[in-house]
PDB file of C-alpha atoms in Angstrom:
ATOM      1  CA  UNK A   1     -20.462 -23.090   3.928  1.00  0.00           C
ATOM      2  CA  UNK A   2     -20.480 -20.571   6.587  1.00  0.00           C
ATOM      3  CA  UNK A   3     -18.087 -17.547   5.882  1.00  0.00           C
ATOM      4  CA  UNK A   4     -17.828 -14.845   7.894  1.00  0.00           C
ATOM      5  CA  UNK A   5     -15.541 -11.501   6.519  1.00  0.00           C
ATOM      6  CA  UNK A   6     -14.219  -9.131   8.744  1.00  0.00           C
ATOM      7  CA  UNK A   7     -14.232  -5.193   7.134  1.00  0.00           C
ATOM      8  CA  UNK A   8     -13.373  -1.942   8.115  1.00  0.00           C
ATOM      9  CA  UNK A   9     -14.673   1.404   7.079  1.00  0.00           C
ATOM     10  CA  UNK A  10     -11.797   3.536   5.947  1.00  0.00           C
ATOM     11  CA  UNK A  11     -11.387   7.105   3.953  1.00  0.00           C
ATOM     12  CA  UNK A  12     -12.298   6.818   1.016  1.00  0.00           C
ATOM     13  CA  UNK A  13      -8.781   6.753  -1.218  1.00  0.00           C
ATOM     14  CA  UNK A  14      -9.705   9.236  -3.637  1.00  0.00           C
ATOM     15  CA  UNK A  15      -9.381  11.493  -0.671  1.00  0.00           C
ATOM     16  CA  UNK A  16      -5.870  13.270   0.683  1.00  0.00           C
ATOM     17  CA  UNK A  17      -5.803  12.257   3.977  1.00  0.00           C
ATOM     18  CA  UNK A  18      -5.550  15.092   7.145  1.00  0.00           C
ATOM     19  CA  UNK A  19      -3.276  14.169   9.867  1.00  0.00           C
ATOM     20  CA  UNK A  20      -4.366  15.407  13.701  1.00  0.00           C
ATOM     21  CA  UNK A  21      -0.526  15.361  15.024  1.00  0.00           C
ATOM     22  CA  UNK A  22      -1.942  16.018  18.629  1.00  0.00           C
ATOM     23  CA  UNK A  23      -4.527  13.217  18.301  1.00  0.00           C
ATOM     24  CA  UNK A  24      -2.258  11.204  16.577  1.00  0.00           C
ATOM     25  CA  UNK A  25      -4.487  10.216  14.287  1.00  0.00           C
ATOM     26  CA  UNK A  26      -5.968  10.542  10.474  1.00  0.00           C
ATOM     27  CA  UNK A  27      -9.096  12.881  10.358  1.00  0.00           C
ATOM     28  CA  UNK A  28     -12.002  11.492   8.838  1.00  0.00           C
ATOM     29  CA  UNK A  29     -15.123  13.508  10.296  1.00  0.00           C
ATOM     30  CA  UNK A  30     -17.749  14.441   7.708  1.00  0.00           C
ATOM     31  CA  UNK A  31     -15.144  12.898   4.996  1.00  0.00           C
ATOM     32  CA  UNK A  32     -16.415  10.039   1.998  1.00  0.00           C
ATOM     33  CA  UNK A  33     -15.547   6.774   3.609  1.00  0.00           C
ATOM     34  CA  UNK A  34     -15.509   3.187   1.919  1.00  0.00           C
ATOM     35  CA  UNK A  35     -15.109  -0.379   2.089  1.00  0.00           C
ATOM     36  CA  UNK A  36     -11.416  -1.067   2.598  1.00  0.00           C
ATOM     37  CA  UNK A  37     -10.449  -2.421  -0.906  1.00  0.00           C
ATOM     38  CA  UNK A  38      -8.821  -5.337   0.510  1.00  0.00           C
ATOM     39  CA  UNK A  39     -11.762  -6.474   2.254  1.00  0.00           C
ATOM     40  CA  UNK A  40     -14.005  -5.985  -0.909  1.00  0.00           C
ATOM     41  CA  UNK A  41     -11.979  -8.955  -2.643  1.00  0.00           C
ATOM     42  CA  UNK A  42     -12.665 -10.779   0.656  1.00  0.00           C
ATOM     43  CA  UNK A  43     -16.446 -10.523   0.429  1.00  0.00           C
ATOM     44  CA  UNK A  44     -16.333 -11.321  -3.547  1.00  0.00           C
ATOM     45  CA  UNK A  45     -14.336 -14.591  -2.598  1.00  0.00           C
ATOM     46  CA  UNK A  46     -16.663 -15.476   0.262  1.00  0.00           C
ATOM     47  CA  UNK A  47     -19.942 -15.454  -2.033  1.00  0.00           C
ATOM     48  CA  UNK A  48     -18.319 -16.882  -4.984  1.00  0.00           C
ATOM     49  CA  UNK A  49     -17.282 -19.799  -2.310  1.00  0.00           C
ATOM     50  CA  UNK A  50     -21.338 -19.893  -1.437  1.00  0.00           C
ATOM     51  CA  UNK A  51     -22.686 -19.741  -4.975  1.00  0.00           C
ATOM     52  CA  UNK A  52     -20.414 -22.826  -5.547  1.00  0.00           C
ATOM     53  CA  UNK A  53     -20.792 -24.611  -2.641  1.00  0.00           C
ATOM     54  CA  UNK A  54     -23.735 -23.538  -1.143  1.00  0.00           C
ATOM     55  CA  UNK A  55     -24.010 -21.870   2.209  1.00  0.00           C
ATOM     56  CA  UNK A  56     -24.083 -18.337   3.804  1.00  0.00           C
ATOM     57  CA  UNK A  57     -21.748 -14.723   3.949  1.00  0.00           C
ATOM     58  CA  UNK A  58     -21.863 -12.736   7.153  1.00  0.00           C
ATOM     59  CA  UNK A  59     -19.643  -9.555   7.414  1.00  0.00           C
ATOM     60  CA  UNK A  60     -18.247  -7.791  10.753  1.00  0.00           C
ATOM     61  CA  UNK A  61     -16.622  -4.754  11.728  1.00  0.00           C
ATOM     62  CA  UNK A  62     -15.033  -3.287  14.634  1.00  0.00           C
ATOM     63  CA  UNK A  63     -15.886   0.435  15.299  1.00  0.00           C
ATOM     64  CA  UNK A  64     -18.547   3.386  15.734  1.00  0.00           C
ATOM     65  CA  UNK A  65     -22.360   3.485  14.508  1.00  0.00           C
ATOM     66  CA  UNK A  66     -20.552   4.960  11.498  1.00  0.00           C
ATOM     67  CA  UNK A  67     -19.049   1.719  10.402  1.00  0.00           C
ATOM     68  CA  UNK A  68     -22.585   0.436   9.386  1.00  0.00           C
ATOM     69  CA  UNK A  69     -22.483   1.928   6.320  1.00  0.00           C
ATOM     70  CA  UNK A  70     -19.598  -0.649   5.570  1.00  0.00           C
ATOM     71  CA  UNK A  71     -21.458  -3.408   6.920  1.00  0.00           C
ATOM     72  CA  UNK A  72     -24.362  -2.213   4.436  1.00  0.00           C
ATOM     73  CA  UNK A  73     -22.145  -2.446   1.473  1.00  0.00           C
ATOM     74  CA  UNK A  74     -21.224  -6.252   2.525  1.00  0.00           C
ATOM     75  CA  UNK A  75     -25.062  -6.908   2.625  1.00  0.00           C
ATOM     76  CA  UNK A  76     -25.942  -4.934  -0.552  1.00  0.00           C
ATOM     77  CA  UNK A  77     -23.021  -7.286  -2.133  1.00  0.00           C
ATOM     78  CA  UNK A  78     -24.745 -10.432  -0.885  1.00  0.00           C
ATOM     79  CA  UNK A  79     -23.844 -11.261   2.500  1.00  0.00           C
ATOM     80  CA  UNK A  80     -26.991 -12.619   4.532  1.00  0.00           C
ATOM     81  CA  UNK A  81     -25.652 -11.457   7.990  1.00  0.00           C
ATOM     82  CA  UNK A  82     -24.055  -8.365   9.267  1.00  0.00           C
ATOM     83  CA  UNK A  83     -22.473  -7.333  12.740  1.00  0.00           C
ATOM     84  CA  UNK A  84     -20.686  -4.445  14.541  1.00  0.00           C
ATOM     85  CA  UNK A  85     -18.499  -4.745  17.279  1.00  0.00           C
ATOM     86  CA  UNK A  86     -18.682  -1.472  19.256  1.00  0.00           C
ATOM     87  CA  UNK A  87     -18.741  -0.034  22.803  1.00  0.00           C
ATOM     88  CA  UNK A  88     -18.504   3.254  24.567  1.00  0.00           C
ATOM     89  CA  UNK A  89     -15.531   1.743  26.512  1.00  0.00           C
ATOM     90  CA  UNK A  90     -13.665   1.151  23.364  1.00  0.00           C
ATOM     91  CA  UNK A  91     -11.619   4.738  22.722  1.00  0.00           C
ATOM     92  CA  UNK A  92     -10.553   5.159  19.105  1.00  0.00           C
ATOM     93  CA  UNK A  93      -8.730   2.855  17.148  1.00  0.00           C
ATOM     94  CA  UNK A  94      -7.989  -0.456  19.016  1.00  0.00           C
ATOM     95  CA  UNK A  95      -4.133  -1.885  17.384  1.00  0.00           C
ATOM     96  CA  UNK A  96      -4.100  -5.048  15.678  1.00  0.00           C
ATOM     97  CA  UNK A  97      -3.376  -7.087  18.537  1.00  0.00           C
ATOM     98  CA  UNK A  98      -7.079  -5.747  20.287  1.00  0.00           C
ATOM     99  CA  UNK A  99      -8.579  -5.750  17.037  1.00  0.00           C
ATOM    100  CA  UNK A 100      -8.184  -9.312  16.309  1.00  0.00           C
ATOM    101  CA  UNK A 101      -8.891 -10.077  20.411  1.00  0.00           C
ATOM    102  CA  UNK A 102     -12.368  -8.398  19.691  1.00  0.00           C
ATOM    103  CA  UNK A 103     -12.746  -9.804  16.705  1.00  0.00           C
ATOM    104  CA  UNK A 104     -12.247 -13.242  17.831  1.00  0.00           C
ATOM    105  CA  UNK A 105     -14.213 -12.748  20.805  1.00  0.00           C
ATOM    106  CA  UNK A 106     -17.508 -11.481  18.616  1.00  0.00           C
ATOM    107  CA  UNK A 107     -17.176 -14.338  16.261  1.00  0.00           C
ATOM    108  CA  UNK A 108     -16.894 -17.057  18.830  1.00  0.00           C
ATOM    109  CA  UNK A 109     -20.023 -15.585  20.304  1.00  0.00           C
ATOM    110  CA  UNK A 110     -21.614 -15.289  17.359  1.00  0.00           C
ATOM    111  CA  UNK A 111     -21.004 -19.091  16.336  1.00  0.00           C
ATOM    112  CA  UNK A 112     -19.113 -21.791  14.284  1.00  0.00           C
ATOM    113  CA  UNK A 113     -17.511 -20.723  10.850  1.00  0.00           C
ATOM    114  CA  UNK A 114     -15.575 -22.773   8.286  1.00  0.00           C
ATOM    115  CA  UNK A 115     -13.895 -19.485   6.913  1.00  0.00           C
ATOM    116  CA  UNK A 116     -12.991 -16.295   8.377  1.00  0.00           C
ATOM    117  CA  UNK A 117     -11.960 -14.205   5.312  1.00  0.00           C
ATOM    118  CA  UNK A 118     -10.313 -10.639   5.991  1.00  0.00           C
ATOM    119  CA  UNK A 119      -8.447  -8.152   3.281  1.00  0.00           C
ATOM    120  CA  UNK A 120      -4.756  -8.603   3.457  1.00  0.00           C
ATOM    121  CA  UNK A 121      -4.764  -5.160   5.175  1.00  0.00           C
ATOM    122  CA  UNK A 122      -6.510  -2.020   5.900  1.00  0.00           C
ATOM    123  CA  UNK A 123      -5.272   0.829   3.608  1.00  0.00           C
ATOM    124  CA  UNK A 124      -5.266   3.564   6.792  1.00  0.00           C
ATOM    125  CA  UNK A 125      -2.971   1.346   8.920  1.00  0.00           C
ATOM    126  CA  UNK A 126      -1.607  -0.951   6.059  1.00  0.00           C
ATOM    127  CA  UNK A 127       0.191  -2.939   8.869  1.00  0.00           C
ATOM    128  CA  UNK A 128      -1.468  -6.653   7.290  1.00  0.00           C
ATOM    129  CA  UNK A 129      -1.391  -7.880  11.076  1.00  0.00           C
ATOM    130  CA  UNK A 130      -5.153  -8.478  12.160  1.00  0.00           C
ATOM    131  CA  UNK A 131      -5.981 -11.640   9.882  1.00  0.00           C
ATOM    132  CA  UNK A 132      -2.550 -13.068  11.130  1.00  0.00           C
ATOM    133  CA  UNK A 133      -3.354 -12.032  14.645  1.00  0.00           C
ATOM    134  CA  UNK A 134      -7.311 -13.395  14.575  1.00  0.00           C
ATOM    135  CA  UNK A 135      -5.690 -16.586  13.241  1.00  0.00           C
ATOM    136  CA  UNK A 136      -3.880 -16.864  16.479  1.00  0.00           C
ATOM    137  CA  UNK A 137      -6.598 -16.099  18.792  1.00  0.00           C
ATOM    138  CA  UNK A 138      -9.098 -18.396  17.143  1.00  0.00           C
ATOM    139  CA  UNK A 139      -6.532 -20.963  17.104  1.00  0.00           C
ATOM    140  CA  UNK A 140      -6.701 -22.067  13.653  1.00  0.00           C
ATOM    141  CA  UNK A 141      -4.925 -22.259  10.756  1.00  0.00           C
ATOM    142  CA  UNK A 142      -4.037 -18.771   8.409  1.00  0.00           C
ATOM    143  CA  UNK A 143      -2.932 -18.352   4.875  1.00  0.00           C
ATOM    144  CA  UNK A 144      -2.238 -15.353   4.116  1.00  0.00           C
ATOM    145  CA  UNK A 145      -2.233 -13.075   0.935  1.00  0.00           C
ATOM    146  CA  UNK A 146      -4.090 -15.341  -1.438  1.00  0.00           C
ATOM    147  CA  UNK A 147      -4.120 -14.931  -5.153  1.00  0.00           C
ATOM    148  CA  UNK A 148      -6.184 -17.793  -5.911  1.00  0.00           C
ATOM    149  CA  UNK A 149      -8.520 -20.412  -4.588  1.00  0.00           C
ATOM    150  CA  UNK A 150      -8.134 -23.904  -5.763  1.00  0.00           C
ATOM    151  CA  UNK A 151     -10.001 -26.257  -4.308  1.00  0.00           C
ATOM    152  CA  UNK A 152     -12.378 -26.861  -1.414  1.00  0.00           C
ATOM    153  CA  UNK A 153     -13.323 -29.954   0.500  1.00  0.00           C
ATOM    154  CA  UNK A 154     -15.292 -30.979   3.221  1.00  0.00           C
ATOM    155  CA  UNK A 155     -12.582 -30.179   5.765  1.00  0.00           C
ATOM    156  CA  UNK A 156      -9.502 -28.415   3.956  1.00  0.00           C
ATOM    157  CA  UNK A 157      -8.653 -25.475   1.350  1.00  0.00           C
ATOM    158  CA  UNK A 158      -5.768 -25.200  -1.126  1.00  0.00           C
ATOM    159  CA  UNK A 159      -4.822 -21.697  -2.094  1.00  0.00           C
ATOM    160  CA  UNK A 160      -2.153 -20.109  -3.963  1.00  0.00           C
ATOM    161  CA  UNK A 161      -0.610 -16.739  -1.997  1.00  0.00           C
ATOM    162  CA  UNK A 162       2.124 -14.359  -2.686  1.00  0.00           C
ATOM    163  CA  UNK A 163       5.325 -15.282  -1.136  1.00  0.00           C
ATOM    164  CA  UNK A 164       8.337 -13.513  -0.505  1.00  0.00           C
ATOM    165  CA  UNK A 165      10.439 -14.995  -3.562  1.00  0.00           C
ATOM    166  CA  UNK A 166       7.604 -16.577  -5.693  1.00  0.00           C
ATOM    167  CA  UNK A 167       4.206 -17.961  -5.038  1.00  0.00           C
ATOM    168  CA  UNK A 168       3.505 -20.987  -3.109  1.00  0.00           C
ATOM    169  CA  UNK A 169       0.176 -23.350  -2.776  1.00  0.00           C
ATOM    170  CA  UNK A 170      -0.858 -24.167   0.404  1.00  0.00           C
ATOM    171  CA  UNK A 171      -3.822 -26.806   1.709  1.00  0.00           C
ATOM    172  CA  UNK A 172      -5.213 -25.808   5.462  1.00  0.00           C
ATOM    173  CA  UNK A 173      -7.414 -27.800   7.598  1.00  0.00           C
ATOM    174  CA  UNK A 174     -11.156 -25.960   7.803  1.00  0.00           C
ATOM    175  CA  UNK A 175     -12.024 -23.747   9.925  1.00  0.00           C
ATOM    176  CA  UNK A 176      -8.843 -21.223   8.957  1.00  0.00           C
ATOM    177  CA  UNK A 177      -8.435 -17.947   8.263  1.00  0.00           C
ATOM    178  CA  UNK A 178      -7.379 -16.252   4.511  1.00  0.00           C
ATOM    179  CA  UNK A 179      -6.609 -12.480   4.097  1.00  0.00           C
ATOM    180  CA  UNK A 180      -7.305 -11.974   0.298  1.00  0.00           C
ATOM    181  CA  UNK A 181      -4.797  -9.833  -2.122  1.00  0.00           C
ATOM    182  CA  UNK A 182      -6.739  -7.942  -5.093  1.00  0.00           C
ATOM    183  CA  UNK A 183      -5.506 -10.191  -7.742  1.00  0.00           C
ATOM    184  CA  UNK A 184      -7.844 -12.770  -6.471  1.00  0.00           C
ATOM    185  CA  UNK A 185     -11.032 -11.578  -8.003  1.00  0.00           C
ATOM    186  CA  UNK A 186     -12.953  -8.880  -9.170  1.00  0.00           C
ATOM    187  CA  UNK A 187     -15.293  -7.374  -6.728  1.00  0.00           C
ATOM    188  CA  UNK A 188     -18.985  -7.339  -8.193  1.00  0.00           C
ATOM    189  CA  UNK A 189     -21.124  -4.503  -7.762  1.00  0.00           C
ATOM    190  CA  UNK A 190     -24.111  -4.134  -5.299  1.00  0.00           C
ATOM    191  CA  UNK A 191     -27.689  -4.559  -6.844  1.00  0.00           C
ATOM    192  CA  UNK A 192     -30.323  -1.977  -6.549  1.00  0.00           C
ATOM    193  CA  UNK A 193     -32.568  -4.491  -5.008  1.00  0.00           C
ATOM    194  CA  UNK A 194     -30.122  -5.671  -2.605  1.00  0.00           C
ATOM    195  CA  UNK A 195     -28.787  -2.320  -1.812  1.00  0.00           C
ATOM    196  CA  UNK A 196     -32.690  -0.979  -1.056  1.00  0.00           C
ATOM    197  CA  UNK A 197     -32.780  -4.077   1.411  1.00  0.00           C
ATOM    198  CA  UNK A 198     -29.567  -3.402   3.038  1.00  0.00           C
ATOM    199  CA  UNK A 199     -30.409   0.350   3.796  1.00  0.00           C
ATOM    200  CA  UNK A 200     -33.259  -0.700   6.042  1.00  0.00           C
ATOM    201  CA  UNK A 201     -31.560  -3.610   7.774  1.00  0.00           C
ATOM    202  CA  UNK A 202     -31.253  -3.257  11.566  1.00  0.00           C
ATOM    203  CA  UNK A 203     -27.857  -4.503  12.002  1.00  0.00           C
ATOM    204  CA  UNK A 204     -27.065  -5.884  15.699  1.00  0.00           C
ATOM    205  CA  UNK A 205     -24.475  -3.942  17.958  1.00  0.00           C
ATOM    206  CA  UNK A 206     -22.379  -6.456  19.883  1.00  0.00           C
ATOM    207  CA  UNK A 207     -20.493  -4.819  23.200  1.00  0.00           C
ATOM    208  CA  UNK A 208     -17.955  -5.959  25.377  1.00  0.00           C
ATOM    209  CA  UNK A 209     -20.560  -7.756  27.623  1.00  0.00           C
ATOM    210  CA  UNK A 210     -22.263  -9.697  24.688  1.00  0.00           C
ATOM    211  CA  UNK A 211     -19.064 -10.742  23.523  1.00  0.00           C
ATOM    212  CA  UNK A 212     -17.835 -11.838  26.608  1.00  0.00           C
ATOM    213  CA  UNK A 213     -14.686  -9.759  26.201  1.00  0.00           C
ATOM    214  CA  UNK A 214     -12.365  -7.186  28.730  1.00  0.00           C
ATOM    215  CA  UNK A 215     -10.453  -4.459  27.457  1.00  0.00           C
ATOM    216  CA  UNK A 216      -6.836  -5.178  27.006  1.00  0.00           C
ATOM    217  CA  UNK A 217      -3.752  -2.576  27.640  1.00  0.00           C
ATOM    218  CA  UNK A 218      -2.815  -1.932  24.188  1.00  0.00           C
ATOM    219  CA  UNK A 219       0.774  -3.569  23.503  1.00  0.00           C
ATOM    220  CA  UNK A 220       1.634  -1.197  20.942  1.00  0.00           C
ATOM    221  CA  UNK A 221       0.760   2.907  20.890  1.00  0.00           C
ATOM    222  CA  UNK A 222       1.235   5.242  17.935  1.00  0.00           C
ATOM    223  CA  UNK A 223       4.352   7.299  19.010  1.00  0.00           C
ATOM    224  CA  UNK A 224       4.057  10.238  16.221  1.00  0.00           C
ATOM    225  CA  UNK A 225       1.808  10.318  13.154  1.00  0.00           C
ATOM    226  CA  UNK A 226       2.652  13.292  10.654  1.00  0.00           C
ATOM    227  CA  UNK A 227       2.140  14.285   7.184  1.00  0.00           C
ATOM    228  CA  UNK A 228       5.382  13.433   5.011  1.00  0.00           C
ATOM    229  CA  UNK A 229       7.101  16.070   3.365  1.00  0.00           C
ATOM    230  CA  UNK A 230       6.199  17.334   0.100  1.00  0.00           C
ATOM    231  CA  UNK A 231       8.385  15.734  -2.586  1.00  0.00           C
ATOM    232  CA  UNK A 232      10.725  18.017  -4.685  1.00  0.00           C
ATOM    233  CA  UNK A 233       9.781  18.361  -8.240  1.00  0.00           C
ATOM    234  CA  UNK A 234      11.848  16.193 -10.733  1.00  0.00           C
ATOM    235  CA  UNK A 235      14.577  17.483 -12.850  1.00  0.00           C
ATOM    236  CA  UNK A 236      13.713  16.603 -17.044  1.00  0.00           C
ATOM    237  CA  UNK A 237      16.458  16.049 -19.277  1.00  0.00           C
ATOM    238  CA  UNK A 238      15.940  16.748 -23.292  1.00  0.00           C
ATOM    239  CA  UNK A 239      17.474  16.115 -26.424  1.00  0.00           C
ATOM    240  CA  UNK A 240      18.843  13.084 -28.154  1.00  0.00           C
ATOM    241  CA  UNK A 241      18.428   9.496 -26.124  1.00  0.00           C
ATOM    242  CA  UNK A 242      22.073   9.029 -26.102  1.00  0.00           C
ATOM    243  CA  UNK A 243      22.990  12.489 -24.349  1.00  0.00           C
ATOM    244  CA  UNK A 244      19.779  12.413 -22.248  1.00  0.00           C
ATOM    245  CA  UNK A 245      21.073   8.933 -21.010  1.00  0.00           C
ATOM    246  CA  UNK A 246      24.464  10.260 -20.108  1.00  0.00           C
ATOM    247  CA  UNK A 247      23.067  12.990 -18.337  1.00  0.00           C
ATOM    248  CA  UNK A 248      20.818  10.739 -16.332  1.00  0.00           C
ATOM    249  CA  UNK A 249      23.618   8.554 -14.991  1.00  0.00           C
ATOM    250  CA  UNK A 250      25.750  11.236 -14.318  1.00  0.00           C
ATOM    251  CA  UNK A 251      23.169  12.725 -12.143  1.00  0.00           C
ATOM    252  CA  UNK A 252      22.342   9.733 -10.414  1.00  0.00           C
ATOM    253  CA  UNK A 253      26.224   9.026  -9.347  1.00  0.00           C
ATOM    254  CA  UNK A 254      25.820  13.018  -8.390  1.00  0.00           C
ATOM    255  CA  UNK A 255      23.149  12.255  -5.891  1.00  0.00           C
ATOM    256  CA  UNK A 256      24.589   9.038  -4.811  1.00  0.00           C
ATOM    257  CA  UNK A 257      21.982   7.012  -6.371  1.00  0.00           C
ATOM    258  CA  UNK A 258      24.163   4.568  -8.076  1.00  0.00           C
TER     259      UNK A 258
END
């Protein structure tokens, strides 16, 4: 199997994000970063499929030169190839539509793949749109929010996915795009040997000309980004269980929560 995993470098989730309200973006200069957690599960899923069925895993990311750090983590986990989509003409962080468009053009320029895996969502924008739009751009089936891969054949895959009201088991023709939940697996730690090899790897940069893409006007724009007001401290009720239960219910009624 040939599998491509789309990953994104994001601000480390242990850091409290700071917002530049004028630029309408999160400040991440000189801050610790990581591979978006859902993407790590996508990498692990790809590696497990290749270990079972044979083949190779590649990782790809859209971003500036600093995104190579995320790609090297993918290589250290076990991916064979890594690609960075970057061009000086791409300003800032493209919206979901343009991100999917550029990734689709890049993937087509690299070759054919049996599966394209992404995380359910990146933990910065949290919009969970890129995977679905990527499938549309590539004109192939998609199964979103998967939490189990049950069966893979030469031309199809069966997955269990999280649905609005329960779970669904879906069979899709290959090639297909899958977006991965955290419940799918437990990502492995990179080995020291592979980490050393990854750190020395030369990652090819694919610009707009190489992938045959033209920048399109973004259909969506961030109108405003701001840090939410801090939450007010809660009220603590003490005493016997029966008394505190009555006080709690009265308070909920008072603030019209119930």
